[in-house]
Every structure is written in C-alpha cells, then in structure tokens.
PDB file of C-alpha atoms in Angstrom:
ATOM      1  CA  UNK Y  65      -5.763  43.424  11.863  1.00 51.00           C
ATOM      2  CA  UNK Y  66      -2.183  43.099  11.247  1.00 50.00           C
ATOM      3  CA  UNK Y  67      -1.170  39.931   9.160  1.00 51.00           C
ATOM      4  CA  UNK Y  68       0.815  37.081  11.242  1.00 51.00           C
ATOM      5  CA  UNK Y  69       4.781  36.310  10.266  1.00 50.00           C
ATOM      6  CA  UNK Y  70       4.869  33.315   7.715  1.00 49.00           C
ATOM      7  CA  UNK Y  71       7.289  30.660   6.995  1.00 47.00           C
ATOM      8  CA  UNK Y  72       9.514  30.786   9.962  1.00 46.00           C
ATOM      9  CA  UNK Y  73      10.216  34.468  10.336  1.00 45.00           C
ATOM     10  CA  UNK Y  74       9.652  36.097  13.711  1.00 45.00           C
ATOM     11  CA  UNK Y  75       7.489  39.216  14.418  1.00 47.00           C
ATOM     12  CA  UNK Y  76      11.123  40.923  15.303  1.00 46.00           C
ATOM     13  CA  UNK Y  77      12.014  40.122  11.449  1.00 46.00           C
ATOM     14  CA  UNK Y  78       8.347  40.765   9.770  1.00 47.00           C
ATOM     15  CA  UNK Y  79       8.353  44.465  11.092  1.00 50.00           C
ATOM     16  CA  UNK Y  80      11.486  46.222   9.841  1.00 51.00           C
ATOM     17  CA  UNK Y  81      11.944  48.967  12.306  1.00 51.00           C
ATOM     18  CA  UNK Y  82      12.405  46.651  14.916  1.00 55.00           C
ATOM     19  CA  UNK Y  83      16.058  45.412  14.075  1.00 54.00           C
ATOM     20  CA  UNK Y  84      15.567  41.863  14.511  1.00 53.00           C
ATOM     21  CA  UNK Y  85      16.870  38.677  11.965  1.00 54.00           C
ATOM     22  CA  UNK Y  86      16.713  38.968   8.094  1.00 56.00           C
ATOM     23  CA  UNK Y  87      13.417  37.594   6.500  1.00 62.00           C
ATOM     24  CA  UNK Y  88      15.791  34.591   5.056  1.00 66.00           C
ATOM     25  CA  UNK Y  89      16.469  32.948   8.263  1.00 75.00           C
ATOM     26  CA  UNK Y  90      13.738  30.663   9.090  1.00 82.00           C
ATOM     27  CA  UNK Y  91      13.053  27.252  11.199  1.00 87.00           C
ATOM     28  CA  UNK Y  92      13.443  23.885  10.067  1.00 84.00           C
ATOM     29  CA  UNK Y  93      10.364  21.945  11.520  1.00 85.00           C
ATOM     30  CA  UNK Y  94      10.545  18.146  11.443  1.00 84.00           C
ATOM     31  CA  UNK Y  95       6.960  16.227  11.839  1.00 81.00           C
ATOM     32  CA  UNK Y  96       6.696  12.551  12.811  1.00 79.00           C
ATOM     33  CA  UNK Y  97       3.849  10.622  12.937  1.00 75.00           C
ATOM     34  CA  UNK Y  98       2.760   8.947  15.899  1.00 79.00           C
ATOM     35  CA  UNK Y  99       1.234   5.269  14.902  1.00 80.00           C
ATOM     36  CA  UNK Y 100      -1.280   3.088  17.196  1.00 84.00           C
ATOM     37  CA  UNK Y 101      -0.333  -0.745  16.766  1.00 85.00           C
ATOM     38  CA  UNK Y 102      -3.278  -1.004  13.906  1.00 86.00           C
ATOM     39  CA  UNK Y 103      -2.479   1.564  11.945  1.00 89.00           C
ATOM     40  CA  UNK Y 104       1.814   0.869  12.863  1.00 90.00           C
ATOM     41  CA  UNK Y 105       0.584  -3.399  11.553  1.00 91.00           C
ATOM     42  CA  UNK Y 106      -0.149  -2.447   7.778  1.00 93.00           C
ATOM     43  CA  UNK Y 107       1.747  -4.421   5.717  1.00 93.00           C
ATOM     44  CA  UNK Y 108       3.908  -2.406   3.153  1.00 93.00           C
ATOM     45  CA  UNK Y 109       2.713  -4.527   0.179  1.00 94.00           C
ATOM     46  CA  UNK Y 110       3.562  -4.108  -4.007  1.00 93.00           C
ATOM     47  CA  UNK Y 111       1.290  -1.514  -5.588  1.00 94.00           C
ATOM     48  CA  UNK Y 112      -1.067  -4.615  -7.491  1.00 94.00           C
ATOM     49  CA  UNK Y 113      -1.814  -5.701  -4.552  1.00 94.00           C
ATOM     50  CA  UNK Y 114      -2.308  -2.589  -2.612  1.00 95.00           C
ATOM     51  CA  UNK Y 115      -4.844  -1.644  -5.294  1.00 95.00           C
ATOM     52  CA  UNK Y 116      -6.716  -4.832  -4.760  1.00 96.00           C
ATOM     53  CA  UNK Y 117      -7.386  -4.636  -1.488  1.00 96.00           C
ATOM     54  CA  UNK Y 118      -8.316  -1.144  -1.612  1.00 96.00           C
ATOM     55  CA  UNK Y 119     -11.202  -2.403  -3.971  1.00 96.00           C
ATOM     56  CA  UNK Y 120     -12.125  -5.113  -1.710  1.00 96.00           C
ATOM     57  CA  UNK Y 121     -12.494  -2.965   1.295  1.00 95.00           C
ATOM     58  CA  UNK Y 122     -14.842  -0.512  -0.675  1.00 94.00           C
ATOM     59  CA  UNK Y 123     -17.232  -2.639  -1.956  1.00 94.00           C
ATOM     60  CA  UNK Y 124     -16.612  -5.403   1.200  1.00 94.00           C
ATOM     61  CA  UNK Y 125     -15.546  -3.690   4.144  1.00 94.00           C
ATOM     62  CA  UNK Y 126     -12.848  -5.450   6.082  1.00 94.00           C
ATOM     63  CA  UNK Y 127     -12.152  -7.807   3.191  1.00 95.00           C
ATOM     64  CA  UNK Y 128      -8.633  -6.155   1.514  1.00 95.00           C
ATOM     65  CA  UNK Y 129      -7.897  -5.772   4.922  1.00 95.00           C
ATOM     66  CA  UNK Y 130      -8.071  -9.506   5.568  1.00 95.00           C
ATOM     67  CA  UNK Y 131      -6.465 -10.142   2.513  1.00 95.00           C
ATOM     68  CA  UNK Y 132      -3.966  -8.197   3.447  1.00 94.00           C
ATOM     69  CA  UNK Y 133      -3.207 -10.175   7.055  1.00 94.00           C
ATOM     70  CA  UNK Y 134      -1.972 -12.976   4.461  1.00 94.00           C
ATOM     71  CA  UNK Y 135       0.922 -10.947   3.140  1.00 93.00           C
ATOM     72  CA  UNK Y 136       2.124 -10.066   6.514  1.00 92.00           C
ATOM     73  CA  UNK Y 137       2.994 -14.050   6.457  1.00 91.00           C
ATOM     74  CA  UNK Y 138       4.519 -13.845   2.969  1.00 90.00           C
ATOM     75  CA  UNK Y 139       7.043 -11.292   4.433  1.00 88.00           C
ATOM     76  CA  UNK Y 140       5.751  -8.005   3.843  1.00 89.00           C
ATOM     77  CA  UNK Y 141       7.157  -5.459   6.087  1.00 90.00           C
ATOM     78  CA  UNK Y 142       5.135  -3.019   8.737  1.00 90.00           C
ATOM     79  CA  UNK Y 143       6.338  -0.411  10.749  1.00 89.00           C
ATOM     80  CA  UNK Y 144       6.265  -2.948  13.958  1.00 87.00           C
ATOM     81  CA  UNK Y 145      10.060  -4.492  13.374  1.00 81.00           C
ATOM     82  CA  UNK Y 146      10.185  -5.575  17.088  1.00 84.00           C
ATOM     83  CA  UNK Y 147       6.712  -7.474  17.132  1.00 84.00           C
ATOM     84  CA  UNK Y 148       6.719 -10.957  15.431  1.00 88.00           C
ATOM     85  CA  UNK Y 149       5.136 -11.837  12.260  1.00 89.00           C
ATOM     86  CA  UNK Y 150       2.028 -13.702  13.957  1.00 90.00           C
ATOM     87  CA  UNK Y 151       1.407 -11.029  15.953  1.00 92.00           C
ATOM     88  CA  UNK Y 152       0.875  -8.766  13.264  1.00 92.00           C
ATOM     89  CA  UNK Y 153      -0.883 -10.462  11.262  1.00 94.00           C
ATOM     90  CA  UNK Y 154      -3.614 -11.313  14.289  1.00 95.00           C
ATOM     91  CA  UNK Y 155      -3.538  -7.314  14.659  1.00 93.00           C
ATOM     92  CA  UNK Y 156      -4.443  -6.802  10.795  1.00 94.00           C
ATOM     93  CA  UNK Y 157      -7.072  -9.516  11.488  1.00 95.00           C
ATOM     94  CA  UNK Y 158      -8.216  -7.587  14.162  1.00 95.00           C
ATOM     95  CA  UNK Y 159      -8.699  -4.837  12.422  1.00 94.00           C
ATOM     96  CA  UNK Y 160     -10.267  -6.770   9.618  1.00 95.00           C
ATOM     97  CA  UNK Y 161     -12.737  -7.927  12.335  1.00 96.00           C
ATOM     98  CA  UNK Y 162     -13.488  -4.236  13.901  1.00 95.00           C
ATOM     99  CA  UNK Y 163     -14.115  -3.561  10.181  1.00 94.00           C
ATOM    100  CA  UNK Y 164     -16.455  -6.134   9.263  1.00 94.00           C
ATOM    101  CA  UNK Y 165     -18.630  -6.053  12.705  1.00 95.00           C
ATOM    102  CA  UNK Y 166     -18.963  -1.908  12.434  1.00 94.00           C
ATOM    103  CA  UNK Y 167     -19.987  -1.848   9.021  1.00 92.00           C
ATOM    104  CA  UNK Y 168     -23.292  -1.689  10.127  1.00 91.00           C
ATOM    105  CA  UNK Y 169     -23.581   1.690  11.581  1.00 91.00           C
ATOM    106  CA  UNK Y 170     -20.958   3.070   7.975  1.00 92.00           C
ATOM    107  CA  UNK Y 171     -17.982   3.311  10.532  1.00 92.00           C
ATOM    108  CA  UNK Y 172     -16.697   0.251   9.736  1.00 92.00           C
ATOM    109  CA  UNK Y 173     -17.149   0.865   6.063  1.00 94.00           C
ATOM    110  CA  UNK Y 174     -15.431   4.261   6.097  1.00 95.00           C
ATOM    111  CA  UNK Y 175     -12.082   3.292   7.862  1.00 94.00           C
ATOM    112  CA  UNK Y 176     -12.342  -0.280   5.193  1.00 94.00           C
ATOM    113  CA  UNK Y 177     -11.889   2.851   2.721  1.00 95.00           C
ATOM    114  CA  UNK Y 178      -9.675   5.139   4.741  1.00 95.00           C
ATOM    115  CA  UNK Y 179      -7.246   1.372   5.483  1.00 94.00           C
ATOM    116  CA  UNK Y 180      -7.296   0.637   1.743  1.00 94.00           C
ATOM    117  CA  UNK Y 181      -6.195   3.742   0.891  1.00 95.00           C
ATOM    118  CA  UNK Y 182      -3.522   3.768   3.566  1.00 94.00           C
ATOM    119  CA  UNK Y 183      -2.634   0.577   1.812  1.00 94.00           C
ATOM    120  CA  UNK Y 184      -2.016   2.179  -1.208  1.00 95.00           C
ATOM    121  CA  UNK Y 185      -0.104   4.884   0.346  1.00 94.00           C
ATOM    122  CA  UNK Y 186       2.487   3.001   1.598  1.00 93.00           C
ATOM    123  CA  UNK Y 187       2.646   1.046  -1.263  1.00 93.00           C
ATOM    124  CA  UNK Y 188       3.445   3.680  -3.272  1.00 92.00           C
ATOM    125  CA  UNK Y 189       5.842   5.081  -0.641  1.00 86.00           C
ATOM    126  CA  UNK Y 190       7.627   1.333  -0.536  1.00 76.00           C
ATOM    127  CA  UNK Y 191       8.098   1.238  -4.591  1.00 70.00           C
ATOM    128  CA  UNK Y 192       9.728   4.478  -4.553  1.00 58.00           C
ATOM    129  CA  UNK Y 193      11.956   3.714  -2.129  1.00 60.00           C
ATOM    130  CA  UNK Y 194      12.662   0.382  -3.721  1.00 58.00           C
ATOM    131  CA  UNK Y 195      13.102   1.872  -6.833  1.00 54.00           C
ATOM    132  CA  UNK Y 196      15.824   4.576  -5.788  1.00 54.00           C
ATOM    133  CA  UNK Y 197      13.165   7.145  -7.380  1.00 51.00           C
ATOM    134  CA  UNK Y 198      12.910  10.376  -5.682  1.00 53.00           C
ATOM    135  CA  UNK Y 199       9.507  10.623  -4.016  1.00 49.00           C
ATOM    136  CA  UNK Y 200       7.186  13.899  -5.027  1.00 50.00           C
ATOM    137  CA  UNK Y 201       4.776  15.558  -2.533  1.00 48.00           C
TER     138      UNK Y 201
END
C-alpha cells in the first residue's frame, strides 16, 4: 500500500516522475467552529472564577454552570453579541437545568464536566487575549 500525500501536497507533487508542484507549496486550511446557542451562551469569565465553577460542576453537576448564569449579568461576554443579556443568561440556566435533571442517568454529570472545562477554556483564551500574550497550542 502506497503511503497518502501529507501536509497539503498533491499526489502530482508526492510522486516525482509525474512533473507536478514542488513539495513546498501546500494549502492553507482555515477551521471554524460551528456553536449551538448553549454552547455559543458561555460566559467568557476571569480564570478564578472559571476554575470555580469547573469544581462545582464536578462534584454538583449543573451548579458552576448556574453560577456561571450570574456573571452573564455582571457583564461577562459570550459569543451571542446580538442576543440580550437576559436571554443568555436564561440559556445558561437552561443548561444548568438540562444538567441538573440528567444527572441521573451520568449524562448530565459528564457534560457538568465537559461545560466546566469549556469554562476554563475560554477563560484562558479571554486572559490571553486581554493580556496581549501570544496564545500557545
């Protein structure tokens, strides 16, 4: 089985009898993420508080997340600029909610964790930006 081209280069360029483009010429992919409205409403909060809800939601599922709602009405920012603030904070209750009542079955626990950690992912994201430090993968 012949090995596939890597990194951009065509299967002109990866076999060299074939004349096509020099390995060094590749393709610049750009990814976006697509965001539902509950995953688009969580708040981009300071790293303290990231981290505390984060340990809420793991030892009391939907509970960070709840916390959470509250700093959507202290002005924290989401990645829903065109809804209004009450809005997103009913959709973080919401989730806080879908959390709480499916934590029964361990679904509701696991996204508490999977949310809080989201939480501290855009935290972190948010203070480098703040910060003007360059952000490493």
């Amino acid at each position: 089985m012949e090995p596939s081209p890597k990194d951009g280069e065509s299967a002109a360029a990866a076999e060299p009898g074939r004349g096509g483009t020099a390995p060094s010429s590749g393709v610049v992919v750009q990814v976006r993420e697509k965001k539902g409205p509950l995953r688009a409403a969580i708040p981009y909060m300071p790293f303290p508080v990231a981290v505390i809800c984060l340990f809420l939601n793991t030892f009391v599922p939907g509970l960070g997340t709840f916390v959470s709602a509250f700093t959507v009405l202290c002005g924290a920012r989401t990645d829903l600029p065109d809804r209004h603030m009450c809005c997103v904070f009913w959709l973080n209750i919401a989730a806080a909610l879908i959390q709480i009542l499916t934590a029964i079955v361990m679904v509701g626990w696991i996204m508490s964790i999977f949310w809080g950690m989201d939480m501290v992912i855009l935290a972190s994201k948010y203070s480098y930006k703040e910060q003007g430090i360059p952000q490493q993968l």
